[in-house]
XYZ file of C-alpha atoms in Angstrom:
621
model
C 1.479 -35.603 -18.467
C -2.119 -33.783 -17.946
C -2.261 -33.532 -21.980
C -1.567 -37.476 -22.080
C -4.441 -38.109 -19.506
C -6.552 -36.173 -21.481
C -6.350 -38.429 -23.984
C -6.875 -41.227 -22.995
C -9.657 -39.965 -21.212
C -11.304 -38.850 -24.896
C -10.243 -42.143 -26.026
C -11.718 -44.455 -24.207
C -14.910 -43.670 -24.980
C -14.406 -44.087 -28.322
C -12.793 -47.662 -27.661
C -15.834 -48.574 -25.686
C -18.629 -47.845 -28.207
C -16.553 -49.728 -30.844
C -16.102 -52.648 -28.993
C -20.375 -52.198 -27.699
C -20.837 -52.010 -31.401
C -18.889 -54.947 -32.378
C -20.433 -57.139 -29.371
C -24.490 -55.790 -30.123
C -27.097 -58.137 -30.509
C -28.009 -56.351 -33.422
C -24.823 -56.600 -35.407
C -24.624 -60.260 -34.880
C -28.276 -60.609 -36.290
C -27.960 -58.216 -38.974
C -24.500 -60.197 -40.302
C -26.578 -63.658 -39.666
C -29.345 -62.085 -42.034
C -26.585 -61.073 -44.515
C -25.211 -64.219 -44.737
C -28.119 -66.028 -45.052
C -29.071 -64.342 -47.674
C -26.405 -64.429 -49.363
C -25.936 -68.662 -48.867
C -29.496 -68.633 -50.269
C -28.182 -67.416 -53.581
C -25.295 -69.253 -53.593
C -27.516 -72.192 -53.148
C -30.208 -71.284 -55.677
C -27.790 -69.923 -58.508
C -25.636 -72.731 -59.760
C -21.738 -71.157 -59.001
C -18.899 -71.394 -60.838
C -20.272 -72.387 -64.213
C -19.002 -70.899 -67.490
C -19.683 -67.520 -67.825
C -21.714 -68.118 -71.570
C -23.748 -70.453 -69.409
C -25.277 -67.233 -67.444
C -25.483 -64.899 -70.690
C -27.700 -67.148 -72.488
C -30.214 -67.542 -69.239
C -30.216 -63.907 -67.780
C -29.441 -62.038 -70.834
C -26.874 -59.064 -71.250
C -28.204 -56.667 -68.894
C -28.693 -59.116 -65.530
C -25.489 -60.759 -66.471
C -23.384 -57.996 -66.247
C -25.446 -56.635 -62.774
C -24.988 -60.517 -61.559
C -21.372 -60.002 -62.796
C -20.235 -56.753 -61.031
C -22.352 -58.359 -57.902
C -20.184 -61.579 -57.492
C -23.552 -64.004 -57.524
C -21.410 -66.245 -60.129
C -19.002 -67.266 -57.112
C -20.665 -65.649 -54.258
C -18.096 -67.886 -52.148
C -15.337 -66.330 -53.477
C -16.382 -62.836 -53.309
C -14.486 -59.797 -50.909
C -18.234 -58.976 -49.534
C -18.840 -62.375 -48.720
C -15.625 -62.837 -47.100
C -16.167 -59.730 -44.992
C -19.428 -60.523 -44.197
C -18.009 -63.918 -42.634
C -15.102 -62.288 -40.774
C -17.056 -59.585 -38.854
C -19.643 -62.289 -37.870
C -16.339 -63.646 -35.925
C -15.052 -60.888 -34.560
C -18.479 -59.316 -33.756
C -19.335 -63.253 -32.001
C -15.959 -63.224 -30.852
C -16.236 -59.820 -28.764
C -19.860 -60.603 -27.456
C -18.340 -63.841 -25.824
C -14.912 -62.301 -24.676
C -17.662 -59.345 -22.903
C -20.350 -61.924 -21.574
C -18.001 -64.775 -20.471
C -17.027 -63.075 -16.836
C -19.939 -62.331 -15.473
C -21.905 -65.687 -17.053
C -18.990 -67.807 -15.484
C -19.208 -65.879 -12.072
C -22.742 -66.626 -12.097
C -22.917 -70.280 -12.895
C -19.991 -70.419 -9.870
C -22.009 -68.388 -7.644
C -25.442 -67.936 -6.429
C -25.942 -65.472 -3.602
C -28.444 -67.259 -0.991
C -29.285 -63.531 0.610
C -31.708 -61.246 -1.874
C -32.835 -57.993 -0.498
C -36.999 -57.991 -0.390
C -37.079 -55.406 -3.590
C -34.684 -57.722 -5.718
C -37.485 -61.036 -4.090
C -40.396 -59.054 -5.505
C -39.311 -58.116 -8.552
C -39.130 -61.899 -9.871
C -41.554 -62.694 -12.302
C -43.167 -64.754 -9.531
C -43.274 -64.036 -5.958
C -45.859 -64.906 -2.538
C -45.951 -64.011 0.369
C -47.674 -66.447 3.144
C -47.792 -66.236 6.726
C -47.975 -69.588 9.216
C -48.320 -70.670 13.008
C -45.327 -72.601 12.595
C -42.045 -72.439 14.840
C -39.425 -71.106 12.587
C -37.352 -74.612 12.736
C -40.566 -76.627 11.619
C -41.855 -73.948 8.863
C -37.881 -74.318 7.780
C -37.838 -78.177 7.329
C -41.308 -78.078 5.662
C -40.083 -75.357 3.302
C -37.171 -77.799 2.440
C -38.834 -81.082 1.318
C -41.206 -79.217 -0.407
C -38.197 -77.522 -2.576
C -36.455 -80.728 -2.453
C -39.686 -83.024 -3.882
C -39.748 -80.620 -6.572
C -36.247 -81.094 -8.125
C -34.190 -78.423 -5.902
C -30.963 -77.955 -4.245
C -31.568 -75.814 -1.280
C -29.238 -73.626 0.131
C -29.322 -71.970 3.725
C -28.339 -68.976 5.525
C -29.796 -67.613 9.018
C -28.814 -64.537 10.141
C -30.627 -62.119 12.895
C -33.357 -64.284 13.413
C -34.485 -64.337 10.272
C -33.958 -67.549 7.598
C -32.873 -67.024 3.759
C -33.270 -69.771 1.316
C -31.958 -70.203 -1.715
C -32.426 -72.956 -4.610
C -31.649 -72.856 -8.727
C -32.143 -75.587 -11.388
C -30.100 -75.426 -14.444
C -26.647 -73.702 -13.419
C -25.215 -74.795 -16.732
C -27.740 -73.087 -18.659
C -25.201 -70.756 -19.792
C -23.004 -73.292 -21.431
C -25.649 -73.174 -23.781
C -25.274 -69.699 -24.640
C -21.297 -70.308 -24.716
C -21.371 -73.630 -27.047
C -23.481 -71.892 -29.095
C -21.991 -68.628 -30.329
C -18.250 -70.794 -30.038
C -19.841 -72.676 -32.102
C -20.298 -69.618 -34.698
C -16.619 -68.784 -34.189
C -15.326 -72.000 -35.188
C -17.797 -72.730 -38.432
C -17.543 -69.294 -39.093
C -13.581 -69.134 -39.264
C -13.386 -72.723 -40.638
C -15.241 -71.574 -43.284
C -12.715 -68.578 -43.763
C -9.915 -71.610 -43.912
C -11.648 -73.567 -46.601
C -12.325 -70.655 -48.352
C -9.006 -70.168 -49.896
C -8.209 -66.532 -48.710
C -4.407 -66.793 -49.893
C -5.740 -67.587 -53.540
C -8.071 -64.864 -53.455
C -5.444 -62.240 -52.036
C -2.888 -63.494 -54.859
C -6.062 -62.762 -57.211
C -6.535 -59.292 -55.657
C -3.211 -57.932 -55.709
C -2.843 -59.507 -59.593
C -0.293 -62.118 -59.065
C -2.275 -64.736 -60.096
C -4.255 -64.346 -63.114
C -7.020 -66.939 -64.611
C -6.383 -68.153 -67.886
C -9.656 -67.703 -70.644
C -8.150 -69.943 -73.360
C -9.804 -73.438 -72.731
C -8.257 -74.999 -75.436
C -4.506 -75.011 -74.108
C -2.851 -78.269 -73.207
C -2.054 -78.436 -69.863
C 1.895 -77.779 -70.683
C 0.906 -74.569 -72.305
C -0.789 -72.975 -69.650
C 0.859 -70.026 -67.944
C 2.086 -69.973 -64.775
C 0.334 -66.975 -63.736
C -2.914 -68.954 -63.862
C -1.334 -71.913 -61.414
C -2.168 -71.984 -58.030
C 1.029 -73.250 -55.569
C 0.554 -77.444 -54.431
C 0.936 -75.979 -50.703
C -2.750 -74.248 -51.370
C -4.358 -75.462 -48.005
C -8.069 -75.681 -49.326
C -9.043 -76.092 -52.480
C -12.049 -77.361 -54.822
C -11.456 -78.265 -58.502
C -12.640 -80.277 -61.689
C -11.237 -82.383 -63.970
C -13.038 -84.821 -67.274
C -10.811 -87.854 -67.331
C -11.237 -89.742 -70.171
C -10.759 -94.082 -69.547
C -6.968 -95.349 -69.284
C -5.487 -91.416 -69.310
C -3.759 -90.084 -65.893
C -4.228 -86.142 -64.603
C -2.100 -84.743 -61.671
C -4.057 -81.147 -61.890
C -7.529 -80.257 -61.472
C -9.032 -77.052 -62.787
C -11.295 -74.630 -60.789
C -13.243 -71.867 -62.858
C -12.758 -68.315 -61.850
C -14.607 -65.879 -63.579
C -14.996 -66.149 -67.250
C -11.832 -68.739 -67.127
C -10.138 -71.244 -64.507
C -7.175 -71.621 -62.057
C -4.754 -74.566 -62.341
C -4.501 -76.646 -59.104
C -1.431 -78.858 -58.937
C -2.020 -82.679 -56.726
C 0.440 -84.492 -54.805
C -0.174 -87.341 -56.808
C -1.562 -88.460 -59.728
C -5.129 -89.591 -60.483
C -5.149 -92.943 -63.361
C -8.885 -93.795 -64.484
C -8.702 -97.691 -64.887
C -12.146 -98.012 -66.512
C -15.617 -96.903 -65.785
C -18.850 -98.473 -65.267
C -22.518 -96.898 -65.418
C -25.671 -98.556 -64.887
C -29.678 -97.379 -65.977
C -32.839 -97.585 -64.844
C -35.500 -99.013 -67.049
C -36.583 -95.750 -67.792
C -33.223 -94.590 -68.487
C -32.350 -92.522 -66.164
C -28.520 -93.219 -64.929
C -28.507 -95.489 -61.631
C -25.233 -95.640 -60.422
C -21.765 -94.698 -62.322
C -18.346 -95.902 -60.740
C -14.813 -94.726 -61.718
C -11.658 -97.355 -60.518
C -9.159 -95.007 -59.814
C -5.714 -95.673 -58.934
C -3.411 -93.099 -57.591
C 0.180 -92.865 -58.112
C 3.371 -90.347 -56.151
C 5.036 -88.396 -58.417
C 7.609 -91.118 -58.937
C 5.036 -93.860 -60.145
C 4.747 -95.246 -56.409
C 0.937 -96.938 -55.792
C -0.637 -94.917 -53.198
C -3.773 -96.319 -53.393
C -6.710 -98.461 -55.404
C -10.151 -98.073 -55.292
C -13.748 -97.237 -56.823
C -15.349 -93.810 -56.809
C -19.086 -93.593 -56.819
C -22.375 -91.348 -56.139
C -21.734 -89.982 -52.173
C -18.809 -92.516 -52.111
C -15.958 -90.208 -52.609
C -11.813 -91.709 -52.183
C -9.996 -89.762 -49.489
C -5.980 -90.032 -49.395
C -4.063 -87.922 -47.191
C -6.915 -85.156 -46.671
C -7.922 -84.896 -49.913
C -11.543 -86.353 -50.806
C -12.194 -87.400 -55.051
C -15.704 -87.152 -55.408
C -17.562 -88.940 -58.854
C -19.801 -85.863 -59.967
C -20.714 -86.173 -63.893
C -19.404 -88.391 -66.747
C -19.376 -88.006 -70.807
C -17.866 -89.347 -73.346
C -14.130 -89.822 -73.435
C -13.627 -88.993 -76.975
C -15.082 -92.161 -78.433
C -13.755 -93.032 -81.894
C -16.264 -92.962 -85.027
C -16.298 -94.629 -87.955
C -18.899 -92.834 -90.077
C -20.448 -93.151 -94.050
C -21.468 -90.189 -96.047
C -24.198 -90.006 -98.593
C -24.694 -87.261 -101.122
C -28.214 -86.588 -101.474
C -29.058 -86.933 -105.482
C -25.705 -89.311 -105.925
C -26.955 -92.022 -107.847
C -24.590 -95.231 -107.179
C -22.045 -93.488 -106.434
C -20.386 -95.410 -103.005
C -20.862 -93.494 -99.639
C -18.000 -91.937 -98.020
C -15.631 -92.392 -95.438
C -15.310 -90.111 -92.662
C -13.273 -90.899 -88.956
C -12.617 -89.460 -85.963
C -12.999 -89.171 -81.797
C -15.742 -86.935 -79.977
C -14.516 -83.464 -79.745
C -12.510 -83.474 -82.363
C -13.710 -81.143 -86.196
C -13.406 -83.110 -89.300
C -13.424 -81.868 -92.847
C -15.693 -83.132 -95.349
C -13.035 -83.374 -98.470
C -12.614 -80.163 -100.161
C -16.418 -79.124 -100.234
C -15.925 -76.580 -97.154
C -18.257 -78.329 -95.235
C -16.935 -78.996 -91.201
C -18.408 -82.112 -88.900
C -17.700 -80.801 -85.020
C -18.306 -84.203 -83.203
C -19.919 -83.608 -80.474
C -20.885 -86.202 -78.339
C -21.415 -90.293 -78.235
C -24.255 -91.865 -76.481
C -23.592 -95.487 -76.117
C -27.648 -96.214 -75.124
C -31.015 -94.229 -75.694
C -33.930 -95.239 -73.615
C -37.177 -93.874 -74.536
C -40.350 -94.659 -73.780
C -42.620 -97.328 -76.719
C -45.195 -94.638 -76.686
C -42.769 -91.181 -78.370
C -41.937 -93.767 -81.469
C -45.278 -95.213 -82.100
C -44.447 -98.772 -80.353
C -47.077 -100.416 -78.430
C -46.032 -100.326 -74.601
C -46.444 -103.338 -72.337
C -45.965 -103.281 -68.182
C -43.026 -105.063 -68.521
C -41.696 -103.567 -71.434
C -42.682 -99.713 -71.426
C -39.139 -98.591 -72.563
C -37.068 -99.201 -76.150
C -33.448 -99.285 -76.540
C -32.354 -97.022 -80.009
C -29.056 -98.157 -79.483
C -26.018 -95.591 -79.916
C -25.954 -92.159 -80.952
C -24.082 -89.132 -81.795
C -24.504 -85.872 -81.635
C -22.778 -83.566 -84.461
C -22.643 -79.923 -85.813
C -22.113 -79.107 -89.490
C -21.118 -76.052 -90.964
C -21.024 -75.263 -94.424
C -18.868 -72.525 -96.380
C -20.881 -69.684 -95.843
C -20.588 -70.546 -92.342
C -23.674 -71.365 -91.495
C -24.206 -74.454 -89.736
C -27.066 -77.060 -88.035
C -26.541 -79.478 -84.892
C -27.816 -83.101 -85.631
C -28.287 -86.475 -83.924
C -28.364 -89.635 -85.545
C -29.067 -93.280 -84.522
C -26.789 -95.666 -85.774
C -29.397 -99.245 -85.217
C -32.345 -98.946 -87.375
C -35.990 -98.680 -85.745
C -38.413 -100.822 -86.745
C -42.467 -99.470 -86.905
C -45.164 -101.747 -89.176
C -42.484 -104.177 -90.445
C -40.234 -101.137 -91.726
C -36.814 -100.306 -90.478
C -35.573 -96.724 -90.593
C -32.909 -94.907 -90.039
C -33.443 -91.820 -87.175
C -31.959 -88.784 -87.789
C -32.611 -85.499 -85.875
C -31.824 -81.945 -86.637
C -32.051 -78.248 -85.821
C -30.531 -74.696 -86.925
C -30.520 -73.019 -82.982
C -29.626 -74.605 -80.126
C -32.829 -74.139 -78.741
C -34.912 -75.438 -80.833
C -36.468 -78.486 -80.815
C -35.038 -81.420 -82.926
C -37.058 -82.591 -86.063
C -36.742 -86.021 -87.015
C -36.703 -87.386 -90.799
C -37.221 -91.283 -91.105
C -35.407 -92.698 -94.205
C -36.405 -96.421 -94.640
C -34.270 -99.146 -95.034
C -33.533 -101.382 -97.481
C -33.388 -104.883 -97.459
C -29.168 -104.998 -96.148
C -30.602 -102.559 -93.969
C -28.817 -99.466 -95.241
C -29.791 -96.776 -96.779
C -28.305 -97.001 -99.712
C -31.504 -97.800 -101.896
C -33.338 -94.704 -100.728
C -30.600 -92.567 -102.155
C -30.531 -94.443 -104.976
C -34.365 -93.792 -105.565
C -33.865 -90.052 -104.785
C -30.968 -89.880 -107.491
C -33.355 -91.485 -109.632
C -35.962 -89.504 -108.937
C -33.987 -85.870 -109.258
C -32.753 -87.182 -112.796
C -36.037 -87.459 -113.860
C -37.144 -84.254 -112.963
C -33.922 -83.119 -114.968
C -35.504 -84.938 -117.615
C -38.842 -83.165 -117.614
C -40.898 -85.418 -116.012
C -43.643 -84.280 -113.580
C -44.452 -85.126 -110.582
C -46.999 -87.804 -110.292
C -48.033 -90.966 -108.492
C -47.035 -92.608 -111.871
C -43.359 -91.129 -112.043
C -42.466 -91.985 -108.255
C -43.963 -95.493 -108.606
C -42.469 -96.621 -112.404
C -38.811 -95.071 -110.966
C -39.246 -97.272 -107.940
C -39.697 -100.286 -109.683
C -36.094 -99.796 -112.009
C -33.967 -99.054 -108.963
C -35.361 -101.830 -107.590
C -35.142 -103.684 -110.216
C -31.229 -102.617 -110.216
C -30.364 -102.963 -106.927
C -32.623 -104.974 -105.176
C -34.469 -107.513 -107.453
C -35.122 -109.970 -105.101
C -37.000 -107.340 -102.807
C -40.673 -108.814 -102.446
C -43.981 -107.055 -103.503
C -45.075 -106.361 -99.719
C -41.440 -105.107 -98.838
C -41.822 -103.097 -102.271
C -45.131 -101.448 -100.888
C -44.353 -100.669 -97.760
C -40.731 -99.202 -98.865
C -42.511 -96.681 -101.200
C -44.994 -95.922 -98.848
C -42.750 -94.669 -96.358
C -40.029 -93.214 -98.808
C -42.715 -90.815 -100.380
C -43.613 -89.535 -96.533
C -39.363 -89.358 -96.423
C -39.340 -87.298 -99.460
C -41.948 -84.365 -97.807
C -39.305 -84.916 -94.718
C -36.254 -83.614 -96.455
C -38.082 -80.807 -98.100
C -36.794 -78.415 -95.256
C -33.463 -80.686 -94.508
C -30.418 -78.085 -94.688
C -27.690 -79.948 -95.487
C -26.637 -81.802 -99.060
C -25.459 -85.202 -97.020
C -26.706 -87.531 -94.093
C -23.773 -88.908 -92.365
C -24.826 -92.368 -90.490
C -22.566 -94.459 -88.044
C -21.075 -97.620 -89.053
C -19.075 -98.667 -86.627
C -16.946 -96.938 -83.010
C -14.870 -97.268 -80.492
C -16.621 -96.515 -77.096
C -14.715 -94.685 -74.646
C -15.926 -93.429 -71.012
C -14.874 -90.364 -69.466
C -15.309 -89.349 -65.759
C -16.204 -85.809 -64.269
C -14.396 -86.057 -60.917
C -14.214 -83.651 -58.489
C -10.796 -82.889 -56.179
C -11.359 -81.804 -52.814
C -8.904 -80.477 -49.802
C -11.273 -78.679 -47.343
C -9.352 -79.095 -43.591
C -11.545 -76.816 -42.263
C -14.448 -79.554 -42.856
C -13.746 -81.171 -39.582
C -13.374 -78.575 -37.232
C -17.324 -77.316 -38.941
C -19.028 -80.524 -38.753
C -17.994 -80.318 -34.779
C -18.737 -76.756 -34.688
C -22.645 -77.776 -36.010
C -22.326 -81.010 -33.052
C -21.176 -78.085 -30.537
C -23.997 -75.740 -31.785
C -27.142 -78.122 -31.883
C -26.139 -79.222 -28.340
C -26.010 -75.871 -27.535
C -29.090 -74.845 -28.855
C -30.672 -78.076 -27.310
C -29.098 -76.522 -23.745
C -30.383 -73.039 -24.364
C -34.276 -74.411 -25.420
C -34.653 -77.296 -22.810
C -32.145 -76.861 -19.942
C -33.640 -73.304 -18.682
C -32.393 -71.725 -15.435
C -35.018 -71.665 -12.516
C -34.155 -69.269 -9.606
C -35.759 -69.117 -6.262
C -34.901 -66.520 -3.277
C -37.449 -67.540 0.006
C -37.174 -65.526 3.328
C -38.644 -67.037 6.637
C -38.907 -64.190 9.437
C -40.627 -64.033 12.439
C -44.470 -62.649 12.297
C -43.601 -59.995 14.810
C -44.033 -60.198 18.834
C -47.629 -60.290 19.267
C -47.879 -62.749 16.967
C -46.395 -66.650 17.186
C -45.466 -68.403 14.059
C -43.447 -66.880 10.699
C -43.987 -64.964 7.999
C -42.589 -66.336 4.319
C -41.752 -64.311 1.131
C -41.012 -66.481 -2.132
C -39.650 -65.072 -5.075
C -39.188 -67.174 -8.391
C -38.272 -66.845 -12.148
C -37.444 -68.620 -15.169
C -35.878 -67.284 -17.860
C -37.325 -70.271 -20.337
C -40.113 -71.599 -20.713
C -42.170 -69.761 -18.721
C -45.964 -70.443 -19.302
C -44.842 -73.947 -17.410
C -42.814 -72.596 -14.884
C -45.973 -70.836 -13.807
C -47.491 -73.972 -14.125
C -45.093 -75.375 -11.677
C -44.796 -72.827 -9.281
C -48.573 -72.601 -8.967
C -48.155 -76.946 -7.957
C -45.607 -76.735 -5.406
C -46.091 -73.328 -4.064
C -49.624 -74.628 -3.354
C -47.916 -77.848 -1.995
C -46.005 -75.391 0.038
C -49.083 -73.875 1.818
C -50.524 -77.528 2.980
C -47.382 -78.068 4.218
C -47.084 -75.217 5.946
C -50.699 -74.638 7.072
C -50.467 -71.029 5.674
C -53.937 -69.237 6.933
C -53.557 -66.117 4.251
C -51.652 -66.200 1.170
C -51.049 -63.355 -1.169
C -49.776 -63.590 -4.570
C -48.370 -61.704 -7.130
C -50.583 -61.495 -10.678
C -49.041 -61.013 -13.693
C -51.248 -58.642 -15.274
C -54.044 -57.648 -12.668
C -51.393 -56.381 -9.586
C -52.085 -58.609 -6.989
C -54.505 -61.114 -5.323
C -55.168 -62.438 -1.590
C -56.350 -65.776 -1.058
């Protein structure tokens, strides 16, 4: 029995500095610094993009640090996550400590202070009047009174004790406010996800790296159960196609998040500044139960999000759908020989024939606004932009593997009474595009270009130099071939700008232009999925802690002890000792007690004063 005493005596201790520790000031700010820190990253790193994404901007070294750290999902991380949870229980301990004695206090105020505990308030006077004790006593109250206070008396042995407070719910500042922490804090722990991230940890749940898998091909390991209670994922959803999973990236690959319904994309609609720039883009959605039930209809825009049954579809990026392309190849050098015929949708890799050359199509854009000025147009205040019309955006590789991204313009551009066709190109992705101009001919193709430059390559077969006399006399017979009705202006300026062509495709890396003839526009929307039930309970955890902070900065607690005793037997009247403190605010508490304490002496008639000084002791007046 002695040995079991013994221990407990040893362990409390023990017990008591861990739960100190836990409920320190300096924990709680130490975790809050932590944690902001952290949320500052979070914030200035983009999270949860592909992992190629961060290689190419910090480089192999800093990636892998940035790796091993978590920074790519600091969210997700176990450091974050621990971070969070002590700020709760540490929060959670300081208010399960304070909340006794801060409750007894706001419920009681003793009226009766001892004369040590009167002067060692931050403000304190004593004063000394010819006043009977009942008169000095009703003075002292409608002075208090006037000045905002609920007085409280006591007399005992002859003497009078006073006692008046403003702010008693101060404190419910200090409680809303670190409640407040709890609740964000652990909602936040709730929309975090912790049961996906425990499944992660113990390896029951394993991301999938393979983007290219159908949906039906996808291993379980890498889905995520449709009872997940928070949850944030992704999905592209190309016009008139239904989804009933979103994907969330983890790590170098993603997570499969089942819906309770499915999500139909009706049709989409995007609008553009004049300069541009995207204005609005809206996705009709329709949702549907599992057994093809409408749950619900309605459009999904920028900050307008659709919310069924707690979860919230957000509009967050849109591309192209997989647009189908109808395209023409020319050979460079292939002298009336018809173009080709190439077809196929955005994201899909064609093959040119059997030359070994591959055509990735990459993306569609239906409009390209850019300024009169970057093609040589003349710009006008109502008319500073130009429309080039569609676009795509394509890589080619060739058999030795080597390959070059390019964009072309499918609507001719018109400069000095010339059309041209655009075409852009460059061998690394971060380069800048170049831009050869080939002009048009009079159908508007480019057809007689390439037959000039067919022409122009057989005569050089031939022998013949280079000359001013060469390109002009094989001008005149393809024209003469295939355009004779062509006139001599058209003629001039078409030579003009097919010799500056010529110096164009000097450096050109490819052996054929490809140029759109016709599509078949498709939208698709980025939408994002959303189930965060915590989201609530924090946005009245933020109303519970600005209106606690509010308490806390302008509802501060003003105490004041006063005792009235008689001046002694020789003497008639009473003697008065004030003590007063604020524990806010207190340059204009002084302010205040300096007003009505000097209120207090006309009142009272006081004939000597003396008060206590701050920083120089004391001072008689």
């Amino acid at each position: 029995m002695q040995a079991h005493v013994d221990g407990l005596a040893w362990q409390q201790p023990r017990w008591r500095l861990l739960v100190q520790f836990l409920g320190s000031m300096r924990l709680a700010v130490s975790l809050l610094v932590l944690l902001a820190i952290a949320s500052v990253i979070g914030t200035i790193l983009s999270q949860q993009q592909p992992y190629q994404n961060y290689a190419m901007q910090f480089g192999p070294f800093w990636f892998s640090v940035y790796r091993e750290l978590g920074l790519y999902n600091v969210y997700r991380t176990l450091w974050y996550t621990a971070i969070v949870a002590f700020l709760v229980l540490s929060t959670a301990t300081c208010v399960t400590r304070n909340s006794p004695r801060m409750l007894r206090e706001m419920r009681e105020f003793p009226i009766r202070q001892r004369d040590t505990v009167i002067l060692g308030q931050d403000h304190w006077v004593r004063m000394a009047t010819t006043l009977p004790m009942e008169q000095a006593q009703e003075r002292v109250l409608q002075v208090l009174r006037a000045a905002g206070y609920k007085p409280r008396v006591e007399q005992k042995d002859g003497d009078m004790a006073i006692a008046a407070r403003k702010g008693r719910y101060h404190r419910l500042g200090y409680f809303l406010t670190h409640i407040a922490i709890v609740v964000i804090c652990a909602a936040a722990l709730y929309n975090a996800d912790v049961p996906v991230k425990w499944a992660e940890w113990q390896g029951t749940l394993k991301p999938e790296q393979n983007f290219d898998l159908p949906l039906s091909k996808i291993p379980r390991t890498a889905w995520m159960s449709q009872n997940n209670p928070a949850y944030r994922g992704i999905i592209t959803l190309p016009e008139g196609q239904t989804a009933n999973a979103v994907f969330e990236l983890a790590g170098n690959g993603y997570l499969v998040q089942p819906l309770p319904f499915r999500i139909h994309l009706q049709s989409f609609h995007i609008s553009y500044y004049s300069t541009g720039m995207p204005k609005d883009f809206t996705s009709r959605v329709v949702l549907y139960s599992p057994q093809g039930k409408v749950l619900k209809t309605g459009d999904v825009r920028v900050n307008h999000p659709m919310s069924y049954d707690g979860v919230y579809i957000y509009q967050s990026s849109f591309s192209d759908g997989g647009s189908l392309l109808h395209m023409k190849t020319y050979l460079l050098g292939a002298s009336g020989a018809a173009p080709g015929e190439l077809s196929g949708r955005v994201g899909q890799t064609l093959h040119a024939g059997n030359s070994g050359y591959a055509v990735d199509l990459k993306n569609f854009n239906l409009y390209n606004i850019v300024p009169k000025a970057a093609v040589g147009e003349k710009a006008t205040p109502d008319h500073p932009t130009l429309n080039l019309g569609p676009s795509f955006t394509y890589i080619i590789h060739n058999p030795n593997g080597q390959a070059a991204e390019f964009k072309t313009y499918m609507t001719p551009m018109r400069r000095g009474g010339q059309g041209f066709f655009v075409q852009g190109y460059r061998e690394a992705l971060g380069d800048a595009y170049r831009y050869i101009y080939i002009p048009t001919g009079p159908n508007g193709g480019i057809g007689l270009f390439m037959d000039y430059l067919a022409a122009l390559q057989s005569a050089a077969r031939a022998g013949a130099n280079a000359s001013q006399a060469i390109f002009t006399e094989t001008f005149q017979q393809v024209v003469a071939r295939h355009a004779p009705g062509m006139s001599t202006t058209d003629q001039s300026r078409f030579l003009q700008a097919g010799m500056q062509t010529l110096v164009q495709l000097h450096d050109y890396p490819m052996p054929f232009i490809l140029s759109l003839s016709s599509f078949d526009h498709r939208w698709a929307a980025g939408l994002q999925v959303t189930k965060w039930p915590g989201t609530i309970v924090i946005y009245w955890g933020c109303v519970a802690l600005v209106l606690g902070i509010f308490i806390l900065f302008y509802i501060p607690q003003k105490r004041i002890w006063l005792r009235l005793r008689p001046r002694g037997q020789e003497s008639e009247g009473v003697e008065l000792l004030l003590g007063a403190s604020a524990d806010r605010n207190r340059l204009d508490f002084t302010k205040e007690f300096k007003r009505w304490t000097g209120t207090l002496e006309q009142a009272l008639g006081v004939d000597h004063a003396e008060y206590k000084e701050q920083k120089d002791g004391q001072h008689t007046r």
